[in-house]
Amino acid sequence: MAKKVAFMQGNEAGAQGALYAGCKFFAGYPITPSTEVAEVMSAELPKIGGKFIQMEDEIGAMAAVIGGSLAGSKALTATSGPGLSLKQELIGYACIAETPVVIFNVMRGGPSTGMPTGPSQSDVMSAKWGTHGDHPAICLVPASVQEIFEETVRAFNLAEKYRTPVMIMPDEIVAHMRERIVFPEPGELKVIDRTAPSVSPDQYKPYDTKFGDVPPLAAFGSAYRFHVTGLNKAEDGFPTTKAALVQAEEERQVRKVDANIDDIVTFEEYMLDDAEVAIVAFGSTSRSARFAVNEARKAGIKVGLFRIKTFWPFPDKQIKALASKVKAIITPEMNLGMCTVEVQRCAEGKAPVHGIFRVDGEPINPGQILDKIKEVK
């Protein structure tokens, strides 16, 4: 039987990906340019016994999805720019409480209200550094409508597997474009559920490290009763100020992601085998970059594309290896150098890094990238 095919917007595909992954709870607050995610979830969740709630603000929405997840549901919120800023305190809470949630953030111009309907790629640093303290960070940056669907499924899988918030950050162009999408059959894409307790309720501890760096998670409202807090905590979930426990807890929370880089980090390499110039790009900008690579190849210029799919953890190992192979790296991005800084860090001076920055609400076009290729080749 032929698979279902649709002509669909990126935000709508994200909502459908969440449903495919088993999301049963959504809380959010309408904000351009992410509102279509909420619209689809409000229509679809009641049909499958899920819950949709429009909260009074972005802060309340983030608090609600934490509660929904702790009650046993896969939970999603959607936002953009200023909304992400408001959510940051509770994103930190989700990090320290080790609560699996997915934040779908559509990148628009900023800071503050900025350019609500204009594209940007300037939220990627907020995904790692937006909330205070040391904590793990996973951020996915899809480049097509099909990929938004698939990466939203993967975002839920990573959140559930590692008990941590995961952000998926399409830029406004990808979120609002319409493309052909082929829906996978049920079971075709892997769907991961959180590990449930294997001990009786009286023996359960929500942060019991004898099960590894990612302890099993029970559901509020079940036979398992446990404590959750934003304070540093012991294995039973209650606050502690014991230095050794706090040190071990903080290190474990970061380690559960850092020790699994190869499972989390994804990327695409295009025409890099003999490349002398490499373009490192993500999101919609990578589409312009691919076109520029093809045009440069026609002109006999050896150039290739490294497309970032997982922004955090950053693909350090791959960028270091790339810098050792090429004569120059070009980093086009719709911000003033956020990815460029990370590429420079990884390149360690082995190859010069040339940025192309645009923050005027217009996309970086292939011509701009092609001109830079000719300049640095």
Coordinates of C-alpha atoms in Angstrom, one line a residue:
M1 CA 0.0 0.0 0.0
A2 CA 1.3 3.5 -0.9
K3 CA 2.4 5.7 1.9
K4 CA 0.4 8.8 2.8
V5 CA 1.8 11.9 1.0
A6 CA 0.9 15.5 1.8
F7 CA 1.8 19.1 0.9
M8 CA 2.4 20.5 4.4
Q9 CA 3.8 23.4 6.3
G10 CA 6.9 22.9 8.5
N11 CA 5.1 23.8 11.8
E12 CA 2.2 21.4 10.9
A13 CA 4.8 18.7 10.2
G14 CA 6.3 19.2 13.6
A15 CA 2.9 18.7 15.3
Q16 CA 2.4 15.6 13.3
G17 CA 5.8 14.3 14.3
A18 CA 5.0 14.9 17.9
L19 CA 1.8 12.8 17.5
Y20 CA 3.7 10.1 15.8
A21 CA 6.1 10.0 18.7
G22 CA 3.3 9.5 21.2
C23 CA 2.8 13.0 22.5
K24 CA -0.3 13.2 24.6
F25 CA 0.1 16.6 26.3
F26 CA 0.6 20.1 24.9
A27 CA 0.7 23.4 26.7
G28 CA 1.5 26.7 25.1
Y29 CA 0.8 30.3 24.4
P30 CA 0.3 31.6 20.9
I31 CA 3.3 33.4 19.4
T32 CA 4.4 34.1 15.8
P33 CA 5.8 32.2 14.0
S34 CA 5.1 29.0 15.9
T35 CA 1.3 29.2 16.4
E36 CA 0.4 26.5 13.8
V37 CA 2.0 23.9 16.1
A38 CA -0.5 24.7 18.8
E39 CA -3.4 24.9 16.3
V40 CA -2.8 21.4 15.0
M41 CA -2.3 20.0 18.5
S42 CA -5.5 21.6 19.7
A43 CA -7.4 19.9 17.0
E44 CA -5.7 16.5 17.1
L45 CA -4.9 15.7 20.7
P46 CA -8.6 15.4 21.9
K47 CA -9.2 12.8 19.1
I48 CA -6.6 10.4 20.8
G49 CA -7.4 11.1 24.4
G50 CA -4.6 13.7 24.8
K51 CA -4.8 17.0 26.5
F52 CA -4.3 20.5 25.1
I53 CA -4.2 23.6 27.2
Q54 CA -3.5 27.2 26.3
M55 CA -1.8 28.8 29.3
E56 CA -1.9 32.4 30.5
D57 CA 1.7 33.0 29.4
E58 CA 4.9 31.3 28.3
I59 CA 6.1 30.7 31.9
G60 CA 2.9 28.9 32.7
A61 CA 3.1 26.8 29.5
M62 CA 6.6 25.6 30.4
A63 CA 5.5 24.7 34.0
A64 CA 2.5 22.8 32.6
V65 CA 4.5 20.6 30.2
I66 CA 6.8 19.7 33.1
G67 CA 3.8 18.7 35.1
G68 CA 2.3 16.8 32.2
S69 CA 5.6 14.9 31.7
L70 CA 5.9 14.0 35.4
A71 CA 2.3 12.7 35.2
G72 CA 3.5 10.2 32.6
S73 CA 2.7 11.9 29.3
K74 CA 5.1 12.8 26.5
A75 CA 4.8 16.6 26.6
L76 CA 5.4 19.4 24.1
T77 CA 5.4 23.2 24.0
A78 CA 6.0 25.5 21.1
T79 CA 7.3 29.1 21.1
S80 CA 9.6 31.6 19.5
G81 CA 12.2 34.2 20.6
P82 CA 10.7 36.2 23.5
G83 CA 8.7 33.1 24.6
L84 CA 11.9 31.1 24.8
S85 CA 13.4 33.8 27.0
L86 CA 10.4 33.6 29.3
K87 CA 10.7 29.8 29.5
Q88 CA 14.3 29.7 30.5
E89 CA 13.9 29.5 34.3
L90 CA 11.6 26.5 34.0
I91 CA 13.8 24.9 31.3
G92 CA 16.5 25.0 34.0
Y93 CA 14.0 23.4 36.4
A94 CA 13.3 20.6 33.9
C95 CA 17.1 20.1 33.5
I96 CA 17.8 19.7 37.2
A97 CA 14.6 17.7 37.8
E98 CA 15.5 15.5 34.8
T99 CA 12.1 15.8 33.2
P100 CA 11.7 14.8 29.6
V101 CA 10.0 17.6 27.6
V102 CA 10.3 18.9 24.0
I103 CA 10.5 22.6 23.2
F104 CA 9.6 23.5 19.6
N105 CA 11.1 26.9 19.1
V106 CA 10.8 28.7 15.7
M107 CA 13.7 31.1 15.3
R108 CA 12.6 34.7 14.4
G109 CA 14.4 38.0 14.5
G110 CA 15.5 39.4 17.9
P111 CA 16.4 40.3 20.5
S112 CA 13.2 41.2 22.3
T113 CA 10.2 41.6 19.9
G114 CA 12.6 42.1 17.1
M115 CA 11.1 41.0 13.8
P116 CA 8.2 38.6 14.5
T117 CA 7.6 37.5 10.9
G118 CA 11.3 37.5 9.8
P119 CA 13.6 34.5 9.8
S120 CA 16.6 34.2 12.0
Q121 CA 19.0 31.6 13.4
S122 CA 19.9 33.5 16.5
D123 CA 18.4 31.3 19.2
V124 CA 20.9 28.5 19.1
M125 CA 23.1 29.9 21.9
S126 CA 20.0 30.2 24.1
A127 CA 19.5 26.5 23.7
K128 CA 22.7 25.9 25.6
W129 CA 23.3 29.0 27.6
G130 CA 19.9 30.5 28.1
T131 CA 19.3 29.2 31.6
H132 CA 21.9 29.5 34.4
G133 CA 24.0 26.7 35.8
D134 CA 25.7 23.6 34.4
H135 CA 23.2 21.4 32.5
P136 CA 23.0 19.2 29.5
A137 CA 21.8 20.6 26.2
I138 CA 20.3 18.9 23.1
C139 CA 19.2 21.1 20.2
L140 CA 18.2 19.9 16.7
V141 CA 18.1 22.2 13.6
P142 CA 16.1 20.7 10.7
A143 CA 16.3 22.0 7.2
S144 CA 13.2 20.7 5.5
V145 CA 9.5 19.9 6.2
Q146 CA 10.2 16.2 6.1
E147 CA 13.1 16.6 8.5
I148 CA 11.0 18.6 10.9
F149 CA 8.6 15.7 11.2
E150 CA 11.5 13.1 11.6
E151 CA 13.5 15.3 14.0
T152 CA 10.5 16.0 16.2
V153 CA 10.2 12.3 16.6
R154 CA 13.9 12.1 17.4
A155 CA 13.6 15.0 19.9
F156 CA 11.0 13.0 21.9
N157 CA 13.2 9.9 21.7
L158 CA 16.2 11.8 23.1
A159 CA 14.2 13.5 25.8
E160 CA 12.7 10.2 26.9
K161 CA 16.0 8.2 26.6
Y162 CA 18.1 10.7 28.6
R163 CA 15.5 12.3 30.9
T164 CA 16.2 15.8 29.7
P165 CA 14.6 18.7 27.9
V166 CA 15.3 18.7 24.1
M167 CA 14.9 21.7 21.8
I168 CA 14.1 21.5 18.1
M169 CA 14.8 24.8 16.4
P170 CA 13.7 25.3 12.8
D171 CA 14.2 28.8 11.5
E172 CA 11.1 30.7 10.3
I173 CA 11.7 29.8 6.7
V174 CA 11.7 26.1 7.2
A175 CA 8.8 26.3 9.7
H176 CA 6.5 28.2 7.3
M177 CA 7.5 26.7 4.0
R178 CA 5.3 24.1 2.4
E179 CA 6.8 21.0 0.9
R180 CA 5.9 17.4 0.0
I181 CA 6.1 15.1 3.0
V182 CA 5.9 11.3 3.0
F183 CA 4.4 10.1 6.3
P184 CA 6.2 7.0 7.7
E185 CA 4.1 4.1 8.6
P186 CA 3.5 3.3 12.3
G187 CA 6.5 1.5 13.6
E188 CA 8.7 2.6 10.7
L189 CA 10.5 5.3 12.7
K190 CA 11.8 4.2 16.1
V191 CA 9.8 5.5 19.0
I192 CA 11.4 5.4 22.5
D193 CA 9.5 5.6 25.8
R194 CA 11.1 6.4 29.1
T195 CA 12.3 3.6 31.3
A196 CA 9.8 2.7 33.9
P197 CA 10.8 1.5 37.4
S198 CA 11.6 -2.1 37.9
V199 CA 11.3 -1.9 41.7
S200 CA 8.3 -1.8 44.0
P201 CA 7.0 1.7 45.0
D202 CA 8.4 1.4 48.5
Q203 CA 11.9 0.9 47.0
Y204 CA 11.7 3.5 44.3
K205 CA 14.0 6.5 44.3
P206 CA 13.6 8.9 41.3
Y207 CA 17.3 9.6 41.0
D208 CA 18.7 6.2 41.9
T209 CA 22.1 6.0 40.2
K210 CA 22.5 2.2 40.7
F211 CA 20.4 2.1 37.4
G212 CA 23.0 4.2 35.6
D213 CA 23.2 7.9 34.7
V214 CA 19.6 7.9 33.6
P215 CA 17.4 6.6 36.4
P216 CA 14.0 5.1 35.7
L217 CA 11.1 7.6 35.9
A218 CA 7.7 6.8 37.5
A219 CA 4.6 8.7 36.9
F220 CA 2.8 11.0 39.3
G221 CA -0.6 9.7 40.1
S222 CA 0.5 6.1 39.9
A223 CA 1.4 3.9 42.9
Y224 CA 4.8 5.6 43.0
R225 CA 5.1 8.6 45.2
F226 CA 8.2 10.8 44.9
H227 CA 9.6 14.3 45.4
V228 CA 10.6 16.7 42.7
T229 CA 12.5 20.0 43.3
G230 CA 14.5 22.6 41.6
L231 CA 17.2 22.3 44.3
N232 CA 20.1 20.0 44.1
K233 CA 18.8 16.7 45.4
A234 CA 19.8 13.3 46.7
E235 CA 18.6 10.0 45.2
D236 CA 15.3 10.2 46.9
G237 CA 14.5 13.6 45.3
F238 CA 14.7 15.6 48.5
P239 CA 17.1 18.6 48.7
T240 CA 20.7 18.2 49.8
T241 CA 23.6 20.6 50.4
K242 CA 26.1 17.8 50.9
A243 CA 29.1 18.8 48.7
A244 CA 29.9 15.3 47.5
L245 CA 26.3 14.6 46.5
V246 CA 25.9 17.9 44.7
Q247 CA 29.2 17.5 42.8
A248 CA 28.3 13.9 41.7
E249 CA 24.7 14.9 40.7
E250 CA 25.8 17.9 38.5
E251 CA 28.5 15.8 36.8
R252 CA 26.1 12.9 36.2
Q253 CA 23.5 15.2 34.5
V254 CA 26.1 16.5 32.1
R255 CA 27.7 13.1 31.6
K256 CA 24.5 11.4 30.5
V257 CA 24.6 13.5 27.3
D258 CA 28.4 14.0 26.9
A259 CA 29.0 10.3 27.2
N260 CA 26.5 9.6 24.4
I261 CA 27.7 12.1 21.8
D262 CA 27.8 9.5 19.0
D263 CA 24.2 8.5 19.7
I264 CA 23.0 12.1 19.7
V265 CA 25.0 14.1 17.2
T266 CA 23.8 13.9 13.6
F267 CA 25.1 15.7 10.5
E268 CA 25.3 15.4 6.7
E269 CA 28.4 15.6 4.5
Y270 CA 28.0 16.7 0.8
M271 CA 30.8 16.6 -1.7
L272 CA 33.5 16.9 0.9
D273 CA 35.8 14.1 -0.2
D274 CA 38.0 16.3 -2.3
A275 CA 36.9 19.7 -1.1
E276 CA 39.4 22.4 -0.6
V277 CA 36.7 24.8 0.8
A278 CA 34.0 23.6 3.2
I279 CA 30.8 25.4 4.0
V280 CA 29.4 24.7 7.5
A281 CA 25.7 25.6 7.6
F282 CA 22.4 24.6 9.2
G283 CA 18.6 25.1 8.7
S284 CA 17.4 26.9 5.6
T285 CA 20.8 28.5 5.1
S286 CA 22.2 25.0 4.3
R287 CA 19.8 24.8 1.4
S288 CA 21.3 27.9 -0.1
A289 CA 24.7 26.5 0.6
R290 CA 24.0 23.3 -1.2
F291 CA 22.9 25.2 -4.3
A292 CA 26.1 27.3 -4.1
V293 CA 28.2 24.1 -3.8
N294 CA 26.6 22.7 -7.0
E295 CA 27.2 26.0 -8.9
A296 CA 30.8 26.2 -7.7
R297 CA 31.5 22.6 -8.7
K298 CA 30.2 23.5 -12.2
A299 CA 32.9 26.2 -12.3
G300 CA 35.6 23.7 -11.2
I301 CA 35.9 24.9 -7.6
K302 CA 36.4 22.0 -5.1
V303 CA 33.9 22.9 -2.4
G304 CA 31.6 20.9 -0.2
L305 CA 29.0 21.2 2.5
F306 CA 28.9 20.0 6.2
R307 CA 25.3 20.4 7.3
I308 CA 24.7 20.5 11.1
K309 CA 21.6 18.6 12.1
T310 CA 22.3 18.5 15.8
F311 CA 23.6 21.9 17.0
W312 CA 24.0 20.9 20.6
P313 CA 26.0 18.9 21.4
F314 CA 28.1 20.6 18.8
P315 CA 29.9 18.2 16.3
D316 CA 33.3 19.1 17.6
K317 CA 35.0 15.9 16.4
Q318 CA 33.8 16.2 12.9
I319 CA 34.6 19.9 12.6
K320 CA 38.1 19.4 13.9
A321 CA 38.7 16.7 11.3
L322 CA 37.2 18.9 8.6
A323 CA 39.5 21.8 9.5
S324 CA 42.5 19.5 9.0
K325 CA 41.4 18.6 5.5
V326 CA 40.4 21.9 3.9
K327 CA 42.1 25.2 3.1
A328 CA 39.2 27.4 4.3
I329 CA 35.8 27.1 6.0
I330 CA 32.7 29.4 5.3
T331 CA 30.0 29.7 7.8
P332 CA 26.8 31.4 6.5
E333 CA 24.2 32.0 9.2
M334 CA 21.3 34.4 9.9
N335 CA 22.9 35.8 13.0
L336 CA 26.1 37.7 13.8
G337 CA 28.4 34.7 14.2
M338 CA 27.0 32.2 16.7
C339 CA 27.9 29.1 14.7
T340 CA 31.1 30.7 13.5
V341 CA 32.4 31.0 17.0
E342 CA 31.9 27.3 17.6
V343 CA 33.5 26.4 14.3
Q344 CA 36.5 28.6 15.1
R345 CA 36.9 26.9 18.4
C346 CA 36.9 23.5 16.9
A347 CA 39.1 24.4 13.9
E348 CA 41.9 25.5 16.3
G349 CA 43.4 27.7 13.7
K350 CA 44.0 24.8 11.3
A351 CA 41.8 26.5 8.6
P352 CA 40.6 30.1 8.4
V353 CA 36.9 30.5 9.1
H354 CA 35.0 33.1 7.1
G355 CA 31.5 34.1 8.2
I356 CA 28.6 35.4 6.2
F357 CA 26.2 37.1 8.6
R358 CA 22.7 38.4 7.9
V359 CA 20.2 39.7 10.4
D360 CA 17.9 41.9 8.3
G361 CA 15.0 39.5 8.0
E362 CA 16.1 38.2 4.6
P363 CA 17.6 34.8 3.8
I364 CA 21.2 34.3 2.8
N365 CA 21.0 33.5 -0.8
P366 CA 23.2 31.2 -2.9
G367 CA 24.8 34.1 -4.7
Q368 CA 26.2 35.5 -1.4
I369 CA 27.7 32.2 -0.6
L370 CA 29.1 31.7 -4.1
D371 CA 30.8 35.1 -4.0
K372 CA 32.5 34.2 -0.7
I373 CA 33.6 30.8 -2.2
K374 CA 35.3 32.6 -5.1
E375 CA 36.9 35.1 -2.6
V376 CA 38.5 32.5 -0.4
K377 CA 39.2 29.6 -2.7

